[in-house]
mmCIF file of C-alpha atoms and ligand atoms in Angstrom:
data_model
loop_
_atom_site.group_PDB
_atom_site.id
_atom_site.type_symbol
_atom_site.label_atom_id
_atom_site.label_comp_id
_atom_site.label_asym_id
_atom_site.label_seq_id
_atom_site.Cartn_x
_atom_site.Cartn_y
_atom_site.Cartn_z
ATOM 1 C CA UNK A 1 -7.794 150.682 -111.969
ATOM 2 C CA UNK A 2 -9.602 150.148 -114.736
ATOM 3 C CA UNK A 3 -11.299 153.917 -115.876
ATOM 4 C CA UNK A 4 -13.058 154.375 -118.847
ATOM 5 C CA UNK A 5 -9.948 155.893 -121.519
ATOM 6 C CA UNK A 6 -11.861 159.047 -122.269
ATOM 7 C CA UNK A 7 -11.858 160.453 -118.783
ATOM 8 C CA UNK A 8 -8.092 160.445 -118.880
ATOM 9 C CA UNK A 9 -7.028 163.998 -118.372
ATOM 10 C CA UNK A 10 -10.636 165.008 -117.819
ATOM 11 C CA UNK A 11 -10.913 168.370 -115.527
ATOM 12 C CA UNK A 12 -13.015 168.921 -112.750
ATOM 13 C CA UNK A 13 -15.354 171.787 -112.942
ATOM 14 C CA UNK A 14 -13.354 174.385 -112.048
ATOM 15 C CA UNK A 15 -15.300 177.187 -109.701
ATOM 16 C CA UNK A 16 -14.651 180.632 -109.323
ATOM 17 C CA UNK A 17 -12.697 181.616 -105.891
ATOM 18 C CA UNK A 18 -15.581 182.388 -103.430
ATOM 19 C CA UNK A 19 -15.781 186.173 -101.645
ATOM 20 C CA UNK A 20 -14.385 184.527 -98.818
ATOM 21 C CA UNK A 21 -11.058 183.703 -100.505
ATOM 22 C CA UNK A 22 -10.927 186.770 -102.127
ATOM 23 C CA UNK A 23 -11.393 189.017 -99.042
ATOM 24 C CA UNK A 24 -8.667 187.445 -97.140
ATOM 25 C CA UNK A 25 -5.910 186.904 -100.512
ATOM 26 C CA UNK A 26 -6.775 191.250 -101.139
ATOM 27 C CA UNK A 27 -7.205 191.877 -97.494
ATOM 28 C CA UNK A 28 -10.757 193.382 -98.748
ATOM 29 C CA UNK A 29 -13.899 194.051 -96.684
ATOM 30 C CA UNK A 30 -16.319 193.554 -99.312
ATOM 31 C CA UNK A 31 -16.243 191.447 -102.098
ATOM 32 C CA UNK A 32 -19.122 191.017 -104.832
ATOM 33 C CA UNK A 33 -19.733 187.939 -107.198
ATOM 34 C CA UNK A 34 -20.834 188.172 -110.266
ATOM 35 C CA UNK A 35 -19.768 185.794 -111.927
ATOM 36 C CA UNK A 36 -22.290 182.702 -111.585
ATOM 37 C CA UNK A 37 -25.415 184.741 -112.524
ATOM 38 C CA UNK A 38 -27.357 184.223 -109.663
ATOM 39 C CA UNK A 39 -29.737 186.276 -108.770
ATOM 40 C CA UNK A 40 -28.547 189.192 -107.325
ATOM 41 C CA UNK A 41 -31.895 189.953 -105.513
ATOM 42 C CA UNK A 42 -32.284 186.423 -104.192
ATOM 43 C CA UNK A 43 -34.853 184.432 -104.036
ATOM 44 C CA UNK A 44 -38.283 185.637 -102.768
ATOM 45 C CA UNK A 45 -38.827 186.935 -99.480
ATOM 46 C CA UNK A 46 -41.362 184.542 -98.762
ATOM 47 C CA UNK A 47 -39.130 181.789 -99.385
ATOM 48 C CA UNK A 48 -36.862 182.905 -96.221
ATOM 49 C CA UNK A 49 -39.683 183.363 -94.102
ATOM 50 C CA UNK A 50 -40.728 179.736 -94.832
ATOM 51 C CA UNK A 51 -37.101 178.743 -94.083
ATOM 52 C CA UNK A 52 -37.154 180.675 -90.559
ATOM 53 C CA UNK A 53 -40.401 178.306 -89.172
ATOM 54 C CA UNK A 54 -39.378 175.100 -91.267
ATOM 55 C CA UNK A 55 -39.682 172.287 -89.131
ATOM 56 C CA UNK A 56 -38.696 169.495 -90.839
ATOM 57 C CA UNK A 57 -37.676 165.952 -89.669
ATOM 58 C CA UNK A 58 -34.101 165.532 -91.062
ATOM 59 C CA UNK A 59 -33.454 162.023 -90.483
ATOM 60 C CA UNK A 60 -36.126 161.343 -93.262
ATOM 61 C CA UNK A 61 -35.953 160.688 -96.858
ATOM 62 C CA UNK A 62 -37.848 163.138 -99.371
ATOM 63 C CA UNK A 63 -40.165 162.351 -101.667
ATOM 64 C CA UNK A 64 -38.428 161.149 -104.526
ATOM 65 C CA UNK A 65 -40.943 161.765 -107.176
ATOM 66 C CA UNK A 66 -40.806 165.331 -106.085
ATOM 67 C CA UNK A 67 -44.815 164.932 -105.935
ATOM 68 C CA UNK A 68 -46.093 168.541 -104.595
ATOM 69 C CA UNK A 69 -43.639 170.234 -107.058
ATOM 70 C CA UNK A 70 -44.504 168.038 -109.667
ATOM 71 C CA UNK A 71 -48.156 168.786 -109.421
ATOM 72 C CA UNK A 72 -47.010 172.822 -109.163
ATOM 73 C CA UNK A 73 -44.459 172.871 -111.952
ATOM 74 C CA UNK A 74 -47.352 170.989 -114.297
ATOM 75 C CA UNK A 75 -50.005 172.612 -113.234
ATOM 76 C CA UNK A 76 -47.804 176.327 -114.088
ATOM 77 C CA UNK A 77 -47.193 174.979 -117.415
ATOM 78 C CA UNK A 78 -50.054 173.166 -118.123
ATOM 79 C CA UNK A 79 -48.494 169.774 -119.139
ATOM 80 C CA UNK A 80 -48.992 166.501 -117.762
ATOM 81 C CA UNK A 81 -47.138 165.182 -114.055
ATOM 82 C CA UNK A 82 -45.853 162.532 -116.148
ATOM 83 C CA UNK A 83 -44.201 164.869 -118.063
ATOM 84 C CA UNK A 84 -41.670 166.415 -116.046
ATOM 85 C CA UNK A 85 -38.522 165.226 -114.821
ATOM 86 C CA UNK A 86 -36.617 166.723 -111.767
ATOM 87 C CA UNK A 87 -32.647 166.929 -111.257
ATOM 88 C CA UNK A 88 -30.852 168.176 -108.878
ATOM 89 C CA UNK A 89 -30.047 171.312 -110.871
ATOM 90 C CA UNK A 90 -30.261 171.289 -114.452
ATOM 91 C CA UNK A 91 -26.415 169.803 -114.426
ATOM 92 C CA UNK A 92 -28.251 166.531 -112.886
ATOM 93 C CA UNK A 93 -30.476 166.590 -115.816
ATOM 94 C CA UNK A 94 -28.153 167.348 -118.644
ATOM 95 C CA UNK A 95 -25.643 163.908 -116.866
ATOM 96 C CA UNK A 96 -29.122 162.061 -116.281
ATOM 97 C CA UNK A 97 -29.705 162.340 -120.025
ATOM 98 C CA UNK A 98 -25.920 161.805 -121.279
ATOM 99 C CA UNK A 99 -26.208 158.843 -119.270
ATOM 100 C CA UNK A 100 -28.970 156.870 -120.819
ATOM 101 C CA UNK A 101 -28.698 158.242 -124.249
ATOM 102 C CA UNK A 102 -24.717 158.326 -125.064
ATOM 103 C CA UNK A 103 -22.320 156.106 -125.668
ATOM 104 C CA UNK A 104 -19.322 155.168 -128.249
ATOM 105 C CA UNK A 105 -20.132 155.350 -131.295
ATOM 106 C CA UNK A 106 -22.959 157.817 -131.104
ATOM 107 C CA UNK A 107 -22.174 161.060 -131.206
ATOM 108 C CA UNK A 108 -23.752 164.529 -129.817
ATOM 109 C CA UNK A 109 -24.056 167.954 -131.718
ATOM 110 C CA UNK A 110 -23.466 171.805 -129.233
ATOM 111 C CA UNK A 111 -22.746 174.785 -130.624
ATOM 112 C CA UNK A 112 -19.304 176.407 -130.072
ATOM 113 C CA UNK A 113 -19.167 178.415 -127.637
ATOM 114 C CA UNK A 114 -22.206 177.406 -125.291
ATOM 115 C CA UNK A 115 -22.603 175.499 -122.104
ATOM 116 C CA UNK A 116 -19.739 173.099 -121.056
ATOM 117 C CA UNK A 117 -21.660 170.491 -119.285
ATOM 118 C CA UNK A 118 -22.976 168.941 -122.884
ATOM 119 C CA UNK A 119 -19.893 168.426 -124.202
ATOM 120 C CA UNK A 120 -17.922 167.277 -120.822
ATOM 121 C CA UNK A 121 -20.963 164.857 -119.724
ATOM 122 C CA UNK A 122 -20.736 163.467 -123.602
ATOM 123 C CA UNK A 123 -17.009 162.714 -123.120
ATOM 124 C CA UNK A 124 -17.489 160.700 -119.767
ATOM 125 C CA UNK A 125 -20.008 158.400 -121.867
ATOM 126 C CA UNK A 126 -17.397 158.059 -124.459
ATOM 127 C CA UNK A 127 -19.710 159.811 -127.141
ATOM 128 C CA UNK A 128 -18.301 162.022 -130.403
ATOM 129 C CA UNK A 129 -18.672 165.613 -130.102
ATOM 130 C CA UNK A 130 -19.512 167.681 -132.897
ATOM 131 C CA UNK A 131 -19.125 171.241 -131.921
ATOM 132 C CA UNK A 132 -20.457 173.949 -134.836
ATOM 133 C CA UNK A 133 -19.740 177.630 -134.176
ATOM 134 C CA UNK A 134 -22.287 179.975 -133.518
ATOM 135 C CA UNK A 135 -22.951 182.629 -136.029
ATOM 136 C CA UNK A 136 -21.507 185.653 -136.318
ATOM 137 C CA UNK A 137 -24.628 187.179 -133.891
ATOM 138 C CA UNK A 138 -23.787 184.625 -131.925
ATOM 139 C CA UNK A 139 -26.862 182.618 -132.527
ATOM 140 C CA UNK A 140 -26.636 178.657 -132.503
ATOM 141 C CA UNK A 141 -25.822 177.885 -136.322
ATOM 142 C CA UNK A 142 -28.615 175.617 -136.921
ATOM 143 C CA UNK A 143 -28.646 174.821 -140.367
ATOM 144 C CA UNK A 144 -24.843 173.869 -140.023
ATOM 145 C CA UNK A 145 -25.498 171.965 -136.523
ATOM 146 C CA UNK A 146 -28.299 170.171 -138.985
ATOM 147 C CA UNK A 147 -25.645 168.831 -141.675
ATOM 148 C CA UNK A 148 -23.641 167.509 -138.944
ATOM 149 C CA UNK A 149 -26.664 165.403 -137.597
ATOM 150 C CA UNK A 150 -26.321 161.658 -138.993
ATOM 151 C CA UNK A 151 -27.621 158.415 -138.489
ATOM 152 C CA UNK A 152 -25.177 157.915 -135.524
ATOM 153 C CA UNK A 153 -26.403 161.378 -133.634
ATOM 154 C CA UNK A 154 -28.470 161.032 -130.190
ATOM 155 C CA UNK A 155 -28.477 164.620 -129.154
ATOM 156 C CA UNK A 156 -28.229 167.908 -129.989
ATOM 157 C CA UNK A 157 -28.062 171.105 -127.200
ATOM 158 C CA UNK A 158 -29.199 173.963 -128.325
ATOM 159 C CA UNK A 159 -28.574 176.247 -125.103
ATOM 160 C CA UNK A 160 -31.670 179.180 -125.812
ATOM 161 C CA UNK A 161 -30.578 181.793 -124.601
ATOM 162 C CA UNK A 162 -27.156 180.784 -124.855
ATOM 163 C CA UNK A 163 -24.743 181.232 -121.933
ATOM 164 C CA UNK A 164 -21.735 182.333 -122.340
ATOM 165 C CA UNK A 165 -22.912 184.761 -124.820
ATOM 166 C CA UNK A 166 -26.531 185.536 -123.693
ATOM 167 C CA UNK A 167 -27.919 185.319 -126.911
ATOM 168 C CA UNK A 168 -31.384 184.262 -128.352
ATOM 169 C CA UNK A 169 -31.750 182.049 -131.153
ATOM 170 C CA UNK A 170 -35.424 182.878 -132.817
ATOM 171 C CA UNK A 171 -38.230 180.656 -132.306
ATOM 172 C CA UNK A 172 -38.830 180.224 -135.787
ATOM 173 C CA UNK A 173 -35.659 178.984 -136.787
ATOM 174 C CA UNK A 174 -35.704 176.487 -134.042
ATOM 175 C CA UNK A 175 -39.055 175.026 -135.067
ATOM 176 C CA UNK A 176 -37.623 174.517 -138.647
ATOM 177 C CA UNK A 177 -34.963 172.991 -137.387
ATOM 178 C CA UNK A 178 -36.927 170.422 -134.909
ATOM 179 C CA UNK A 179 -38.893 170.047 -138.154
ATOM 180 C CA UNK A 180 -35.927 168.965 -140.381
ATOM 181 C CA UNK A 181 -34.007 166.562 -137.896
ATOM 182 C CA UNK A 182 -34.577 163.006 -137.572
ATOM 183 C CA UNK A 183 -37.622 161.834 -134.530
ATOM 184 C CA UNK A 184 -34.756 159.270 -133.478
ATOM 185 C CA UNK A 185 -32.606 162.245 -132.057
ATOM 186 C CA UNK A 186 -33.742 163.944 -128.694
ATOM 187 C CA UNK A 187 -33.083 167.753 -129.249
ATOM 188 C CA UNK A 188 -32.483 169.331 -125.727
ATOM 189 C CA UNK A 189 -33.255 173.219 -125.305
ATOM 190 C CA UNK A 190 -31.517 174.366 -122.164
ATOM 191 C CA UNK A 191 -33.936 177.549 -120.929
ATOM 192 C CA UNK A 192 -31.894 178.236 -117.889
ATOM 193 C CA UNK A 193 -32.407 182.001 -118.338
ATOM 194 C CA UNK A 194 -35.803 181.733 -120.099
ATOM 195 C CA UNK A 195 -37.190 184.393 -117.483
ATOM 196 C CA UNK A 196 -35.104 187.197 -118.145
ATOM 197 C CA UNK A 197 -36.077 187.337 -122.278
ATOM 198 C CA UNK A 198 -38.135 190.279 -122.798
ATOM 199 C CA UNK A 199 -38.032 189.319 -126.956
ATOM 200 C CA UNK A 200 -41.516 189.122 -128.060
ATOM 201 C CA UNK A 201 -40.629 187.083 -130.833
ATOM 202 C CA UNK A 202 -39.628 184.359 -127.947
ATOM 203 C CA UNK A 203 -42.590 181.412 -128.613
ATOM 204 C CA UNK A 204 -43.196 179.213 -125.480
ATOM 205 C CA UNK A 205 -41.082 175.743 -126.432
ATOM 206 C CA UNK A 206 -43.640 173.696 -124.397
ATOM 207 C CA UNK A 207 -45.862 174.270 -127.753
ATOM 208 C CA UNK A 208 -43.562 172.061 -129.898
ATOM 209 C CA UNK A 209 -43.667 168.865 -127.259
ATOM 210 C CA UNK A 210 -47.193 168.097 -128.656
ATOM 211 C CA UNK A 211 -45.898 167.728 -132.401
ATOM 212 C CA UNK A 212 -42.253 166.780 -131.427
ATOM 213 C CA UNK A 213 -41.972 163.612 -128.819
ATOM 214 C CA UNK A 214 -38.212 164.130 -129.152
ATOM 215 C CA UNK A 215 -37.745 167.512 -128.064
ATOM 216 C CA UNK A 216 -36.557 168.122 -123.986
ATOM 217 C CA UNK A 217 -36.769 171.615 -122.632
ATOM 218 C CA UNK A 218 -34.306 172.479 -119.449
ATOM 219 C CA UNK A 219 -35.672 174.609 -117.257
ATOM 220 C CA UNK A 220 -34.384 175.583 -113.395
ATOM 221 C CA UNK A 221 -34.842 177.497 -110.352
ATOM 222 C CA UNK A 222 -30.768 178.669 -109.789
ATOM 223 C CA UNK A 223 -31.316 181.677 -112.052
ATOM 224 C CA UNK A 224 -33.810 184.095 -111.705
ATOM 225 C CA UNK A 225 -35.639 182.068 -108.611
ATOM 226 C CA UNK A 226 -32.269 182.681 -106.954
ATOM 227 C CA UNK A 227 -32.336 179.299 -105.040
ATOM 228 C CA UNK A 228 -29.298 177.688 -106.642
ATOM 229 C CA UNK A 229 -27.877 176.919 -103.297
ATOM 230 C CA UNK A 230 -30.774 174.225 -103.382
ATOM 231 C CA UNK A 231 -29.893 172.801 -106.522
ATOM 232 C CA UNK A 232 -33.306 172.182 -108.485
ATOM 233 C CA UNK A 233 -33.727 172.111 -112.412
ATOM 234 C CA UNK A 234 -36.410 169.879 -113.997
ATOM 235 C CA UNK A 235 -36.733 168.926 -117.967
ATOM 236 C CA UNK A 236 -40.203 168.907 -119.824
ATOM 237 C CA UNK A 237 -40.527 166.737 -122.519
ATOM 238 C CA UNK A 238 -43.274 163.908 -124.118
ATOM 239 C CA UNK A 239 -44.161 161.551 -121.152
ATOM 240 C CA UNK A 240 -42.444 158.909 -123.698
ATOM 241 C CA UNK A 241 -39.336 160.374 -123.564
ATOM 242 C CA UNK A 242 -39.613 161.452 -119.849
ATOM 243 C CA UNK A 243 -40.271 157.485 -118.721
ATOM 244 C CA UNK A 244 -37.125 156.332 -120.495
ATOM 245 C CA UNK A 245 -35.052 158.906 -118.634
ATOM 246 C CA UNK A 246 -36.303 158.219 -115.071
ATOM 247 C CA UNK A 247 -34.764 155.417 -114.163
ATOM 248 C CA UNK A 248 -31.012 156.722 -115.370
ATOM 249 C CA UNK A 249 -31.722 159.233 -112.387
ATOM 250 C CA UNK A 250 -30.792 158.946 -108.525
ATOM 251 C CA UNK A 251 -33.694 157.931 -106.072
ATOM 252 C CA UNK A 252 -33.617 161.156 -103.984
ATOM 253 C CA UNK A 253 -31.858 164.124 -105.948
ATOM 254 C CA UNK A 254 -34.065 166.906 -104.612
ATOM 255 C CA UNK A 255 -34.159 167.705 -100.590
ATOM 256 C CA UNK A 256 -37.026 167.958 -98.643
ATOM 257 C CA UNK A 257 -36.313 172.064 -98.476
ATOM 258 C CA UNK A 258 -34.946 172.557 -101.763
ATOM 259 C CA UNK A 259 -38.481 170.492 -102.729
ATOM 260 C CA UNK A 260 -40.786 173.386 -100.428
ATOM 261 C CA UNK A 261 -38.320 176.308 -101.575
ATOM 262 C CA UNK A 262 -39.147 175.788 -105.144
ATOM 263 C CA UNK A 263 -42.977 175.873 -105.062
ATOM 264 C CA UNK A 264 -42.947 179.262 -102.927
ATOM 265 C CA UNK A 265 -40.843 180.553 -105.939
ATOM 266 C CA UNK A 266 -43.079 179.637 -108.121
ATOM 267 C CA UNK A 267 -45.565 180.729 -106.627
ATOM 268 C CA UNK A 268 -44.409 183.652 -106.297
ATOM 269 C CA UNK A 269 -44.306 185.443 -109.821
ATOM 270 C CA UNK A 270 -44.392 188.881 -108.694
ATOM 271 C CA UNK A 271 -40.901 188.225 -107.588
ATOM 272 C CA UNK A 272 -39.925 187.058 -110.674
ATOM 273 C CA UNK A 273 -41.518 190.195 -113.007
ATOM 274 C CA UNK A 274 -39.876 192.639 -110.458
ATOM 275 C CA UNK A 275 -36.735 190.843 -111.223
ATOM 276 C CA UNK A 276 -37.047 190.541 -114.516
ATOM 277 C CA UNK A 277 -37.384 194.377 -114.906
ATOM 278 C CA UNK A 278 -34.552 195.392 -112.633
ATOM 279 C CA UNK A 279 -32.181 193.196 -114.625
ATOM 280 C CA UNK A 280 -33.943 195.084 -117.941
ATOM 281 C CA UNK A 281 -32.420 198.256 -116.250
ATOM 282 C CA UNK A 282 -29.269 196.796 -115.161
ATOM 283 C CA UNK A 283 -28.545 195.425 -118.791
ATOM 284 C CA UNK A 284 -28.898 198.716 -120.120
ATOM 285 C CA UNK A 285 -26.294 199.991 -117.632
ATOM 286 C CA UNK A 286 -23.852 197.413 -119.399
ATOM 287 C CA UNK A 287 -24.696 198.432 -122.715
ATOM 288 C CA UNK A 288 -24.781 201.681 -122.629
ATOM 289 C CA UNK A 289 -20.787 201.657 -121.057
ATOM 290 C CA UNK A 290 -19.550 199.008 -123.937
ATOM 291 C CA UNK A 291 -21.355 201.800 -126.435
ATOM 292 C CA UNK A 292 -19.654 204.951 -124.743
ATOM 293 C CA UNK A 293 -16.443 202.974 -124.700
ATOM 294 C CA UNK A 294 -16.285 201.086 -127.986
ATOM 295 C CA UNK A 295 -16.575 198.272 -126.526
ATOM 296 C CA UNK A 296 -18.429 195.079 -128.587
ATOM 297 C CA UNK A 297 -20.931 193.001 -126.504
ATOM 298 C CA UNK A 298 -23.315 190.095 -127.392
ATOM 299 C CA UNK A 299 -27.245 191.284 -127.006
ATOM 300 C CA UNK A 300 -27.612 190.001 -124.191
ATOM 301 C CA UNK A 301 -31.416 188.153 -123.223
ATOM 302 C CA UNK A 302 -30.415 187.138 -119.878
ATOM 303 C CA UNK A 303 -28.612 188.443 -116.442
ATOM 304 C CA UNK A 304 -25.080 188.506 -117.710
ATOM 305 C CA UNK A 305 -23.305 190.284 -120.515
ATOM 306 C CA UNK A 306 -20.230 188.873 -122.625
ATOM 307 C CA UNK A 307 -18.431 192.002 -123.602
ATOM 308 C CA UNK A 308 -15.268 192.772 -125.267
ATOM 309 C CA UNK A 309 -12.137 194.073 -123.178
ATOM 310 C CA UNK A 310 -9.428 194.980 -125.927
ATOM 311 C CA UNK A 311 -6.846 193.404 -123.695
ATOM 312 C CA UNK A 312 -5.994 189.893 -121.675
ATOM 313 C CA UNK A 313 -9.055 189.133 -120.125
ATOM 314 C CA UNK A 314 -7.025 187.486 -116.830
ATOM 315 C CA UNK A 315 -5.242 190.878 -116.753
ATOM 316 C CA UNK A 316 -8.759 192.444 -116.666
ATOM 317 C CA UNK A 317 -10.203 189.858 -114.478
ATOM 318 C CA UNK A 318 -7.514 190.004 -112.077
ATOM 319 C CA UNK A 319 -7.896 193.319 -111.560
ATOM 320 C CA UNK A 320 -11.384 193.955 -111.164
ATOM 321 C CA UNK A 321 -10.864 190.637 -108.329
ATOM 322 C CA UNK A 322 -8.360 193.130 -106.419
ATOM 323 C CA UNK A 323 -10.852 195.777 -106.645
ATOM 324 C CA UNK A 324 -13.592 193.425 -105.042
ATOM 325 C CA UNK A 325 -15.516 192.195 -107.771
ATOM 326 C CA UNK A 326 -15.071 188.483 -108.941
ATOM 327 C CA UNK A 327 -16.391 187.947 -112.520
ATOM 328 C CA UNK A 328 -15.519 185.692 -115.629
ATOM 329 C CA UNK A 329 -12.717 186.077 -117.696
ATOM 330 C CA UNK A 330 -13.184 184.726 -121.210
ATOM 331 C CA UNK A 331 -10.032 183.149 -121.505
ATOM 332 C CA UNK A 332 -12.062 180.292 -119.141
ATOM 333 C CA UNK A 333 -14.948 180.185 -121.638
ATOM 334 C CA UNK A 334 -13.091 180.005 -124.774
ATOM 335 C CA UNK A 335 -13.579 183.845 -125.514
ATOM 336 C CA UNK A 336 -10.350 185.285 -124.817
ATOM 337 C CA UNK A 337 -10.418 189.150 -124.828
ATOM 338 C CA UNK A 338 -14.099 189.172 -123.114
ATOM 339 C CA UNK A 339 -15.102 189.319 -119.482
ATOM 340 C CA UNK A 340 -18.627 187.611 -118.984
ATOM 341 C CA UNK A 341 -20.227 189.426 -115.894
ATOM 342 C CA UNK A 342 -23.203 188.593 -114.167
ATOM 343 C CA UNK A 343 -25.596 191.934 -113.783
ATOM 344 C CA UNK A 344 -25.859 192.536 -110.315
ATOM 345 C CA UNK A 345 -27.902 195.175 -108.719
ATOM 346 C CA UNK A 346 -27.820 199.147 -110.055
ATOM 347 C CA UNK A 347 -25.339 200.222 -107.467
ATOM 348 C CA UNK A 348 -23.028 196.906 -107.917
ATOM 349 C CA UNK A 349 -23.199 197.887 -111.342
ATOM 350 C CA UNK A 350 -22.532 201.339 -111.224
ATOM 351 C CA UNK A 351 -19.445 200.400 -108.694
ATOM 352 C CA UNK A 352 -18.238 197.383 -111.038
ATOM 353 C CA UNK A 353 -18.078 199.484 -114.069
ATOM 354 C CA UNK A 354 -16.142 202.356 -112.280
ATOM 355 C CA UNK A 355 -13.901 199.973 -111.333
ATOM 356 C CA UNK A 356 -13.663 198.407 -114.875
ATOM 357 C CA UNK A 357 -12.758 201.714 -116.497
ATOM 358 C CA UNK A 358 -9.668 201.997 -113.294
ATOM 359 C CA UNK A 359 -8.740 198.442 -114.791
ATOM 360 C CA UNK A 360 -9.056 199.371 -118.435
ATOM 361 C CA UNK A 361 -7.761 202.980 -118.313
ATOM 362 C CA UNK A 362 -4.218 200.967 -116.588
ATOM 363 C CA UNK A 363 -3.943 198.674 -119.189
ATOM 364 C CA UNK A 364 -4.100 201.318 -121.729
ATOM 365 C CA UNK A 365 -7.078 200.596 -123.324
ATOM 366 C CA UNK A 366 -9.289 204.219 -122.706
HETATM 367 N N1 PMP B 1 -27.571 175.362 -118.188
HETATM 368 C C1 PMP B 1 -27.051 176.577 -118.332
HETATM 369 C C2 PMP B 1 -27.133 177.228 -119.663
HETATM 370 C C3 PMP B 1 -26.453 177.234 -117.267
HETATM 371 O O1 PMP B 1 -25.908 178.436 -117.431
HETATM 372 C C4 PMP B 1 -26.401 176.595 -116.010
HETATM 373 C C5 PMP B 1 -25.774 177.234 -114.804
HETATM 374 N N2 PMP B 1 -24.566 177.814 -114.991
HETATM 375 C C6 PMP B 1 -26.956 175.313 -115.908
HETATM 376 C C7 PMP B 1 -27.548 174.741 -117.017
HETATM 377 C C8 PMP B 1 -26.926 174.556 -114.637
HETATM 378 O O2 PMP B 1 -27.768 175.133 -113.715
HETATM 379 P P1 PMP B 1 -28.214 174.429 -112.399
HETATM 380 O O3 PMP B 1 -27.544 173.105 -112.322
HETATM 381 O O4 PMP B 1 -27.804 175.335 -111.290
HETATM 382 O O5 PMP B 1 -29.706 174.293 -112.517
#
């Protein structure tokens, strides 16, 4: 059959094993993931009490424009309907842009390491990938990922704050940089953990859509809105840019309930703060063990932490899975000797790292 070349020897996503599989291969009781970084509070209580009276007719289409959500999300923000578009997670919006920007011959600037869905969506539309390596801080390089923009470059991801490493690349630098590359290249900033930064020096990127047509902020409620079972993410950008991507999107990729669930977590900010400041605490319960311990980690401005194991990270990985806690070894995001671990709640946290230092004290490394 007649596939496009590049998607030879393309793999799948590959997920995590779920708790399920993990309870019966250990013969455990309880397992805990954190390895997705959901939200380990959930979503807010108000949003399950809407889902235990919902009474909605399932053999009906939704709304396809997403039109109550779309008047919530803009009227949060305070931008225009017109400029919002809605995916089915921000995955849908980061293929729905691939798809009507890329193609051979153009190519696409990431950093390296950062989200995988840039790059992978760029190599199904047969696009060049330039990937620059973050700094030492693990901030995107930007002057570097600006030399590597030319005349043939139709996007650049700059993943703020960056997952896998968690890290915040300033404001400032990013407005030089919008400031220095070409209008003809859309510049994508992927906020999917733009809740959890506490960094006052964080400006709001909405501010740079008035002066910048070409810039596309990511946004989505799977994170700290906990409702990534529902699978909503929506992009803000100039109503220009927004019109040109609609019709590269499907007809009907939100639900009816994952349409309702989302405006009751938005509406619902107190939720989000109490989060927010839980996963402040919980942070600090990571740091301060890599400190004790030696043990390097990224500053993290999100709800996971990439820190250093000082051995195999499967090895360490493995382990904690036998123990009941599934995380991420970095040997799966290109960070070999690092564990990326979603923070979970103060007593999964305090249980996780007791377990950790079982794992590490074994493989010699306390
Ligand atoms: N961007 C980043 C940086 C992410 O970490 C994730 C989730 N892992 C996504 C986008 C996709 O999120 P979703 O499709 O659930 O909205």
């Amino acid at each position: 059959m007649k596939f496009k070349k590049q998607i030879a020897g393309l793999q799948a996503y590959q997920p995590g094993k779920t708790t399920d599989e993990v309870k019966k291969m250990y013969n455990l009781d309880k397992v805990t993931k954190l390895a997705s970084n959901e939200n380990p509070y959930g979503a807010s209580p108000k949003v399950k009490e809407y889902l235990n009276n919902a009474n909605v007719d399932y053999a009906i289409y939704p709304d396809g424009y997403a039109t109550k959500l779309r008047t919530a999300i803009a009227q949060h923000l305070n931008v225009s309907e017109k400029q919002l578009l809605f995916g089915n997670g921000s995955d849908d919006n980061i293929l729905i842009v691939s798809r009507a920007i890329l193609q051979p011959g153009l190519n696409t600037v990431v950093a390296d390491l950062t989200f995988g869905q840039y790059k992978h969506n760029a190599i199904v539309e047969g696009a060049e990938v330039r990937a620059i390596p973050l700094t030492e801080k693990g901030e995107h390089d930007l002057e570097k990922m600006a030399e590597a923009v030319d005349e043939n470059t139709a996007i650049v991801w700059i993943c703020n704050p960056n997952n896998p490493t968690g890290t915040l690349t300033p404001s400032d630098k990013i407005r030089a940089f919008v400031e220095k590359v070409p209008s003809d290249v859309l510049i994508v900033l992927d906020e999917a953990y733009i809740e959890y930064i506490t960094d006052d020096t964080y400006e709001e990127s909405i501010g740079l859509l008035e002066k910048y047509p070409n810039v596309l902020i990511m946004r989505t409620f799977s994170k700290a809105y906990g409702l990534a079972s529902f699978r909503v993410g929506y992009a803000i950008g100039s109503e220009e840019v927004i019109s040109q991507l609609e019709p590269t999107r499907e007809p009907f990729n939100n639900t009816v309930l994952s349409q309702e669930v989302a405006i009751i977590g938005l509406e619902d900010q107190a939720f989000i703060t109490e989060c927010k400041e839980k996963n402040n605490a919980g942070r600090a319960q990571f740091e301060a063990f890599c400190k004790e311990r030696k043990l390097n980690f990224y500053p993290s401005h999100t709800n996971f932490i990439l820190m250093e194991v000082k051995a195999d990270s499967d090895v360490v990985f493995q382990g904690l899975m036998k123990r009941g806690f599934i995380v991420r070894s970095g040997n799966a995001l290109g960070k070999p000797g690092y564990l990326r671990i979603t923070i979970g709640t103060e007593e999964q946290n305090t249980e996780l790292l007791q377990k950790l230092d079982e794992v590490l004290q074994e493989e010699g490394v306390l």
